[in-house]
Amino acid sequence: MKTLLHYLFLLCFNILLPAVHSKCIKDQQQSLLYLQKSLQFDQPSYQTPLISWNSSTDCCSWVGVHCTRNGHVIGLDLSNTTISLNLSELDLRGNNISGPIPGSFANFSNLWELNLRGNNISGPIPGFFANFSNLRVLDLSWNNISGTVPRFFANFSKLTNLSLSGCQLNGTFPNEIFQVPTLQTIDLSGNFKLGGSLPESIGNLKMLSTIDLSGCNFTGSIPSSLFCLPHLSQLNLSHNQFSGELAFSSLLNYTVNTIDLHSNQLQGQIPTFLPYAKYMDYSRNNFNSIPSNIGDFLTDTLFFSLSSNNLHGLIPASICNASNLQILDLSNNSLSGMIPQCLTAMRILSVLNLARNNLTGSISNVDVTEDCSLKILKFDGNQLGGQFPKSLAKCTKLEFLNLENNNITDSFPCLLKNISTLSVLILRSNNFYGGIECLNTNDTWSSLQIIDLAHNNFSGEIQGIVWKAWQEMMATKDGSMSTIQVGSLTPVMTPPCMVASNLVTSGLRKEGIANARCSYSFFRKSALQTDSSLKYAVSVTITSKGLEMVLVKILPIYTLIDFSSNNFSGPIPKEIGEFNSLPILNLSRNAFTGEIPSSFSNMSLLESLDLSHNKLSGHIPPKLAELTFLSSLDLSYNQLVGRIPTSNQFSTFPPSSFTGNKGLWGFPLTVDNKAGFPPPPTVNGRAPNSKHNHEVNWDLIIVEIGFTFGFGVVVGSLVLCKRWSKWYYRAMYNILLKMFPQLEERIGIHRRHVHINQRWWRR
Ligand SMILES: *[C@@H]1O[C@H](CO)[C@@H](O)[C@H](O)[C@H]1NC(C)=O
Ligand SMILES: *[C@@H]1O[C@H](CO)[C@@H](O)[C@H](O)[C@H]1NC(C)=O
Ligand SMILES: *[C@@H]1O[C@H](CO)[C@@H](O)[C@H](O)[C@H]1NC(C)=O
Ligand SMILES: *[C@@H]1O[C@H](CO)[C@@H](O)[C@H](O)[C@H]1NC(C)=O
Ligand SMILES: *[C@@H]1O[C@H](CO)[C@@H](O)[C@H](O)[C@H]1NC(C)=O
Ligand SMILES: *[C@@H]1O[C@H](CO)[C@@H](O)[C@H](O)[C@H]1NC(C)=O
Ligand SMILES: *[C@@H]1O[C@H](CO)[C@@H](O)[C@H](O)[C@H]1NC(C)=O
Ligand SMILES: *[C@@H]1O[C@H](CO)[C@@H](O)[C@H](O)[C@H]1NC(C)=O
Ligand SMILES: *[C@@H]1O[C@H](CO)[C@@H](O)[C@H](O)[C@H]1NC(C)=O
Ligand SMILES: *[C@@H]1O[C@H](CO)[C@@H](O)[C@H](O)[C@H]1NC(C)=O
Ligand SMILES: *[C@@H]1O[C@H](CO)[C@@H](O)[C@H](O)[C@H]1NC(C)=O
Ligand SMILES: *[C@@H]1O[C@H](CO)[C@@H](O)[C@H](O)[C@H]1NC(C)=O
């Protein structure tokens, strides 16, 4: 009994414990010593856990070894020791090779637990594992194990925990394994070539509490019996090819807290369950309708996402009954009608994302509660009219507000000026008008990173004082990572990747993305725990040419000012030059007059500057040529005069950067060699190929802002699997191609691929 308890404890916590004290059997010790000798450690220091494996001591007291009372070794926990077992190297059939590993392992036929998680083991699962039929726990996760999953696991009649995640397994997962009645945990996540289907008989796994098949290649329908398992707690089938309808409403037992079905091909009505899972993600499927009483099934739910489905009709007002909801994401569907008024009044809602639907009506009377908890509010891409909702002033925690692409008619919402947490404000493509200065307010937008007012009717001069006040806001952030996306197998940048992202802003073209070596991880939910948190990332797409892409890029250092296509007039205040960490500035298509302030040369991180279609006069400040990161410049259609400054940087800009200025001359414009002017500078070498070098495309900048909630859905991290690496790099390619289209030529990726990949990333 004691042994059993011990074992259960191991199972629950998966940590190394002092073994049950008993003298180990001599030959078991010998086998362990053989095993120790034959293990290859990738780095010597990783061997330290096994230093205790010393022949002069009782092998049952060795780290990672667990014995029965009578000295049989039943547990081997070698997780995290970074051993490499090169099983192609070893002849497992002959058993007469010099290295004793296979034999040594095979000798432990009594093994209850084998944990080789997080090593560097390659090759297939060896055939002699068939002898381990006493195994309760088999954890081979996060290795490079390839090949198929052997059918003989189905004979392991005591198996409770089968974890093979993060490997490179392929073929069809044997259905028989889903019939081992003792199974409590099945984790196959992240084996993207591993397919199969779920048999209806999975409903017989009465002990099952966790099933994670995320990021595999499973097909077919999801058997309804799965939802009737009495102990089911975590269900993650995301990122597979499951299809069909889930139009059932079933009674679950008191236990489910996660249902994650996102990124499949499920259709029909959104399923409802009682009681209520805390976390439900149905996004990125083909569901087409929401039951009108949906809210009655969400009373305990914290996270609910129906994003990127095919949902039509009204937003059911019953959703407001989901009084514990913190995150609600209905974005990217075809929902129509008005926003139910009760929705914004939900007291603890932190994230409300209704972006990219077909919602209509006025938002003037959107009402929030006194203690508004909203942090992220996205209404962009609808047909909402009316005035800016005044009650938002109560949302003192607001970080992210996007109302882009609606039909809101109002003056600048000065009432937001008192919200010091605001970091992204996007009012682009509406009917805002008037000046942007706010009287009688202290500028407290110390967190502001992005302000996009483009395509409105704002007008008037912008006083230097406005910029001066924002200068604080634009100060360099520390660049620390702030966000991840939950529940999706989303590669997340870990610090080495920040290097890569910084490359994006600092001349990546020189480095080449091959050098952008990143480690990566993907996050997923596991059991509810108290000291953990749920995180949500939201993205904003700033685009002018209809390009859309969503990607996971976490760059708190990103700042952007886009005031283009308005009626701003007067001089550009020289104070703007003090935004020395600003990479993107777009003031095009306004009525600015006067000279380009020479202070612009202080914006040392500026990569994209667009002042085109204004009434700017005078010379181009020669110091502008010193902006070494400047990769996109548009000064066309102004009244600039004189010679275009020469520098390495300027020589890369195409004529279109300067056309429409009658008085400008010099490379790269065709020289108008009027009498009295000095001869134009001679060009060294051939003219740069404008297609390849100049079309740095900043149409699209995507920033993610995320934050943490202090409630219990845990986000565990898993690391190191080639598949995710590949995936991550694919995403990076897309980001980079968007920003630096000329890379495409260089890397030789075809457009078609890029489109496929974009679809992958769309929400
Ligand atoms: C894993 O093993 C391969 C060779 O088998 C080696 O090149 C690689 O560096 C190892 N990885 C780690 C993290 O030690
Ligand atoms: C094993 O432990 C004994 C006593 O602690 C020590 O003298 C001996 O050197 C150790 N042997 C090895 C191989 O570490
Ligand atoms: C292995 O690493 C994970 C994550 O760092 C940790 O939770 C676990 O306890 C470690 N296991 C062992 C046996 O050290
Ligand atoms: C395993 O060993 C074989 C034979 O020595 C070698 O050819 C192969 O590259 C090794 N595989 C890995 C992953 O190290
Ligand atoms: C195993 O033993 C057989 C016969 O004893 C021999 O022919 C074969 O070469 C051996 N294999 C290895 C890998 O040593
Ligand atoms: C397995 O154990 C037996 C008996 O202790 C021993 O003779 C044999 O060498 C072991 N086999 C291997 C491959 O370690
Ligand atoms: C599975 O992987 C192995 C080794 O990587 C390969 O030889 C085999 O062809 C693959 N099978 C399938 C069905 O992809
Ligand atoms: C996924 O499964 C489908 C068929 O079930 C197959 O055509 C496809 O190649 C598989 N994908 C991968 C990556 O193995
Ligand atoms: C709930 O669990 C109990 C025992 O745990 C079981 O008898 C009952 O059938 C379960 N109900 C459902 C709907 O699964
Ligand atoms: C959006 O709503 C308008 C009218 O309300 C309707 O004409 C149009 O077809 C809808 N578009 C979509 C994509 O549902
Ligand atoms: C936008 O709003 C204005 C007035 O607020 C209205 O006249 C106009 O029809 C609206 N446009 C659309 C496309 O709804
Ligand atoms: C601005 O700040 C000053 C001092 O910090 C304070 O006295 C003043 O009342 C504030 N004004 C407004 C309008 O909040």
JSON list of C-alpha atoms in Angstrom, two decimals, residues 441-542:
[
{"chain": "A", "resi": 441, "resn": "THR", "atom": "CA", "xyz": [-5.82, 68.11, -19.14]},
{"chain": "A", "resi": 442, "resn": "ASN", "atom": "CA", "xyz": [-2.52, 66.86, -18.02]},
{"chain": "A", "resi": 443, "resn": "ASP", "atom": "CA", "xyz": [-1.09, 64.51, -20.54]},
{"chain": "A", "resi": 444, "resn": "THR", "atom": "CA", "xyz": [-0.83, 61.34, -18.60]},
{"chain": "A", "resi": 445, "resn": "TRP", "atom": "CA", "xyz": [-0.41, 58.91, -21.44]},
{"chain": "A", "resi": 446, "resn": "SER", "atom": "CA", "xyz": [2.84, 57.64, -20.12]},
{"chain": "A", "resi": 447, "resn": "SER", "atom": "CA", "xyz": [2.27, 54.21, -21.65]},
{"chain": "A", "resi": 448, "resn": "LEU", "atom": "CA", "xyz": [1.30, 55.34, -25.12]},
{"chain": "A", "resi": 449, "resn": "GLN", "atom": "CA", "xyz": [3.09, 53.44, -27.85]},
{"chain": "A", "resi": 450, "resn": "ILE", "atom": "CA", "xyz": [0.83, 53.65, -30.83]},
{"chain": "A", "resi": 451, "resn": "ILE", "atom": "CA", "xyz": [-1.42, 56.44, -31.93]},
{"chain": "A", "resi": 452, "resn": "ASP", "atom": "CA", "xyz": [-3.08, 56.00, -35.27]},
{"chain": "A", "resi": 453, "resn": "LEU", "atom": "CA", "xyz": [-5.47, 58.75, -36.34]},
{"chain": "A", "resi": 454, "resn": "ALA", "atom": "CA", "xyz": [-5.10, 58.25, -40.07]},
{"chain": "A", "resi": 455, "resn": "HIS", "atom": "CA", "xyz": [-7.98, 58.63, -42.53]},
{"chain": "A", "resi": 456, "resn": "ASN", "atom": "CA", "xyz": [-10.16, 60.97, -40.53]},
{"chain": "A", "resi": 457, "resn": "ASN", "atom": "CA", "xyz": [-10.97, 64.66, -40.79]},
{"chain": "A", "resi": 458, "resn": "PHE", "atom": "CA", "xyz": [-8.73, 65.94, -38.05]},
{"chain": "A", "resi": 459, "resn": "SER", "atom": "CA", "xyz": [-7.54, 69.44, -38.75]},
{"chain": "A", "resi": 460, "resn": "GLY", "atom": "CA", "xyz": [-5.72, 72.42, -37.37]},
{"chain": "A", "resi": 461, "resn": "GLU", "atom": "CA", "xyz": [-2.19, 73.04, -36.32]},
{"chain": "A", "resi": 462, "resn": "ILE", "atom": "CA", "xyz": [-0.42, 70.70, -33.97]},
{"chain": "A", "resi": 463, "resn": "GLN", "atom": "CA", "xyz": [1.32, 72.74, -31.34]},
{"chain": "A", "resi": 464, "resn": "GLY", "atom": "CA", "xyz": [4.75, 71.74, -30.25]},
{"chain": "A", "resi": 465, "resn": "ILE", "atom": "CA", "xyz": [3.42, 71.38, -26.76]},
{"chain": "A", "resi": 466, "resn": "VAL", "atom": "CA", "xyz": [1.41, 68.33, -27.80]},
{"chain": "A", "resi": 467, "resn": "TRP", "atom": "CA", "xyz": [4.46, 66.61, -29.09]},
{"chain": "A", "resi": 468, "resn": "LYS", "atom": "CA", "xyz": [6.49, 67.77, -26.16]},
{"chain": "A", "resi": 469, "resn": "ALA", "atom": "CA", "xyz": [4.05, 66.11, -23.85]},
{"chain": "A", "resi": 470, "resn": "TRP", "atom": "CA", "xyz": [4.15, 62.91, -25.81]},
{"chain": "A", "resi": 471, "resn": "GLN", "atom": "CA", "xyz": [7.85, 62.80, -25.88]},
{"chain": "A", "resi": 472, "resn": "GLU", "atom": "CA", "xyz": [7.74, 61.17, -22.50]},
{"chain": "A", "resi": 473, "resn": "MET", "atom": "CA", "xyz": [5.37, 58.60, -23.85]},
{"chain": "A", "resi": 474, "resn": "MET", "atom": "CA", "xyz": [7.62, 57.64, -26.63]},
{"chain": "A", "resi": 475, "resn": "ALA", "atom": "CA", "xyz": [10.58, 56.91, -24.44]},
{"chain": "A", "resi": 476, "resn": "THR", "atom": "CA", "xyz": [12.33, 53.64, -25.07]},
{"chain": "A", "resi": 477, "resn": "LYS", "atom": "CA", "xyz": [10.80, 50.77, -23.26]},
{"chain": "A", "resi": 478, "resn": "ASP", "atom": "CA", "xyz": [12.91, 48.04, -21.81]},
{"chain": "A", "resi": 479, "resn": "GLY", "atom": "CA", "xyz": [11.80, 45.65, -24.50]},
{"chain": "A", "resi": 480, "resn": "SER", "atom": "CA", "xyz": [10.83, 42.90, -22.15]},
{"chain": "A", "resi": 481, "resn": "MET", "atom": "CA", "xyz": [8.39, 40.34, -23.37]},
{"chain": "A", "resi": 482, "resn": "SER", "atom": "CA", "xyz": [4.89, 40.97, -22.20]},
{"chain": "A", "resi": 483, "resn": "THR", "atom": "CA", "xyz": [2.48, 38.68, -23.88]},
{"chain": "A", "resi": 484, "resn": "ILE", "atom": "CA", "xyz": [1.62, 35.24, -24.99]},
{"chain": "A", "resi": 485, "resn": "GLN", "atom": "CA", "xyz": [-1.40, 33.72, -26.48]},
{"chain": "A", "resi": 486, "resn": "VAL", "atom": "CA", "xyz": [-3.16, 31.14, -24.50]},
{"chain": "A", "resi": 487, "resn": "GLY", "atom": "CA", "xyz": [-4.58, 27.86, -25.54]},
{"chain": "A", "resi": 488, "resn": "SER", "atom": "CA", "xyz": [-3.22, 27.92, -28.97]},
{"chain": "A", "resi": 489, "resn": "LEU", "atom": "CA", "xyz": [-0.06, 26.23, -29.93]},
{"chain": "A", "resi": 490, "resn": "THR", "atom": "CA", "xyz": [1.47, 29.52, -30.58]},
{"chain": "A", "resi": 491, "resn": "PRO", "atom": "CA", "xyz": [5.18, 29.77, -30.67]},
{"chain": "A", "resi": 492, "resn": "VAL", "atom": "CA", "xyz": [6.19, 32.45, -28.30]},
{"chain": "A", "resi": 493, "resn": "MET", "atom": "CA", "xyz": [9.35, 34.35, -28.42]},
{"chain": "A", "resi": 494, "resn": "THR", "atom": "CA", "xyz": [11.65, 33.63, -25.59]},
{"chain": "A", "resi": 495, "resn": "PRO", "atom": "CA", "xyz": [14.46, 36.05, -25.00]},
{"chain": "A", "resi": 496, "resn": "PRO", "atom": "CA", "xyz": [16.76, 34.84, -27.77]},
{"chain": "A", "resi": 497, "resn": "CYS", "atom": "CA", "xyz": [13.96, 35.63, -30.17]},
{"chain": "A", "resi": 498, "resn": "MET", "atom": "CA", "xyz": [13.88, 39.18, -29.01]},
{"chain": "A", "resi": 499, "resn": "VAL", "atom": "CA", "xyz": [17.18, 39.44, -30.73]},
{"chain": "A", "resi": 500, "resn": "ALA", "atom": "CA", "xyz": [15.48, 38.42, -33.90]},
{"chain": "A", "resi": 501, "resn": "SER", "atom": "CA", "xyz": [12.69, 40.90, -33.44]},
{"chain": "A", "resi": 502, "resn": "ASN", "atom": "CA", "xyz": [15.15, 43.61, -32.80]},
{"chain": "A", "resi": 503, "resn": "LEU", "atom": "CA", "xyz": [16.77, 42.68, -36.04]},
{"chain": "A", "resi": 504, "resn": "VAL", "atom": "CA", "xyz": [13.53, 43.56, -37.68]},
{"chain": "A", "resi": 505, "resn": "THR", "atom": "CA", "xyz": [13.81, 47.06, -36.46]},
{"chain": "A", "resi": 506, "resn": "SER", "atom": "CA", "xyz": [17.49, 47.40, -36.87]},
{"chain": "A", "resi": 507, "resn": "GLY", "atom": "CA", "xyz": [18.59, 46.52, -40.29]},
{"chain": "A", "resi": 508, "resn": "LEU", "atom": "CA", "xyz": [17.82, 42.88, -40.55]},
{"chain": "A", "resi": 509, "resn": "ARG", "atom": "CA", "xyz": [18.63, 42.92, -44.18]},
{"chain": "A", "resi": 510, "resn": "LYS", "atom": "CA", "xyz": [22.26, 43.03, -43.32]},
{"chain": "A", "resi": 511, "resn": "GLU", "atom": "CA", "xyz": [22.14, 40.12, -40.94]},
{"chain": "A", "resi": 512, "resn": "GLY", "atom": "CA", "xyz": [19.90, 37.80, -42.85]},
{"chain": "A", "resi": 513, "resn": "ILE", "atom": "CA", "xyz": [17.28, 35.86, -41.07]},
{"chain": "A", "resi": 514, "resn": "ALA", "atom": "CA", "xyz": [19.34, 32.73, -41.05]},
{"chain": "A", "resi": 515, "resn": "ASN", "atom": "CA", "xyz": [21.11, 34.29, -38.13]},
{"chain": "A", "resi": 516, "resn": "ALA", "atom": "CA", "xyz": [17.92, 35.00, -36.32]},
{"chain": "A", "resi": 517, "resn": "ARG", "atom": "CA", "xyz": [18.31, 31.96, -34.17]},
{"chain": "A", "resi": 518, "resn": "CYS", "atom": "CA", "xyz": [15.57, 31.66, -31.70]},
{"chain": "A", "resi": 519, "resn": "SER", "atom": "CA", "xyz": [14.50, 29.27, -29.18]},
{"chain": "A", "resi": 520, "resn": "TYR", "atom": "CA", "xyz": [10.82, 29.03, -28.85]},
{"chain": "A", "resi": 521, "resn": "SER", "atom": "CA", "xyz": [8.24, 27.43, -26.74]},
{"chain": "A", "resi": 522, "resn": "PHE", "atom": "CA", "xyz": [4.61, 26.94, -26.89]},
{"chain": "A", "resi": 523, "resn": "PHE", "atom": "CA", "xyz": [2.29, 27.40, -24.09]},
{"chain": "A", "resi": 524, "resn": "ARG", "atom": "CA", "xyz": [-0.66, 25.39, -23.18]},
{"chain": "A", "resi": 525, "resn": "LYS", "atom": "CA", "xyz": [-3.02, 24.98, -20.40]},
{"chain": "A", "resi": 526, "resn": "SER", "atom": "CA", "xyz": [-2.82, 22.31, -17.81]},
{"chain": "A", "resi": 527, "resn": "ALA", "atom": "CA", "xyz": [-4.50, 21.76, -14.49]},
{"chain": "A", "resi": 528, "resn": "LEU", "atom": "CA", "xyz": [-5.96, 24.63, -12.60]},
{"chain": "A", "resi": 529, "resn": "GLN", "atom": "CA", "xyz": [-3.49, 26.00, -10.16]},
{"chain": "A", "resi": 530, "resn": "THR", "atom": "CA", "xyz": [-3.61, 28.96, -7.96]},
{"chain": "A", "resi": 531, "resn": "ASP", "atom": "CA", "xyz": [-0.30, 30.62, -8.60]},
{"chain": "A", "resi": 532, "resn": "SER", "atom": "CA", "xyz": [-0.70, 30.93, -12.28]},
{"chain": "A", "resi": 533, "resn": "SER", "atom": "CA", "xyz": [-2.40, 33.11, -14.75]},
{"chain": "A", "resi": 534, "resn": "LEU", "atom": "CA", "xyz": [-4.18, 33.28, -18.03]},
{"chain": "A", "resi": 535, "resn": "LYS", "atom": "CA", "xyz": [-2.78, 35.52, -20.66]},
{"chain": "A", "resi": 536, "resn": "TYR", "atom": "CA", "xyz": [-4.32, 36.96, -23.73]},
{"chain": "A", "resi": 537, "resn": "ALA", "atom": "CA", "xyz": [-2.72, 38.65, -26.62]},
{"chain": "A", "resi": 538, "resn": "VAL", "atom": "CA", "xyz": [-4.47, 40.96, -28.97]},
{"chain": "A", "resi": 539, "resn": "SER", "atom": "CA", "xyz": [-3.20, 42.14, -32.26]},
{"chain": "A", "resi": 540, "resn": "VAL", "atom": "CA", "xyz": [-3.70, 45.20, -34.33]},
{"chain": "A", "resi": 541, "resn": "THR", "atom": "CA", "xyz": [-3.19, 45.37, -38.01]},
{"chain": "A", "resi": 542, "resn": "ILE", "atom": "CA", "xyz": [-2.28, 48.74, -39.34]}
]
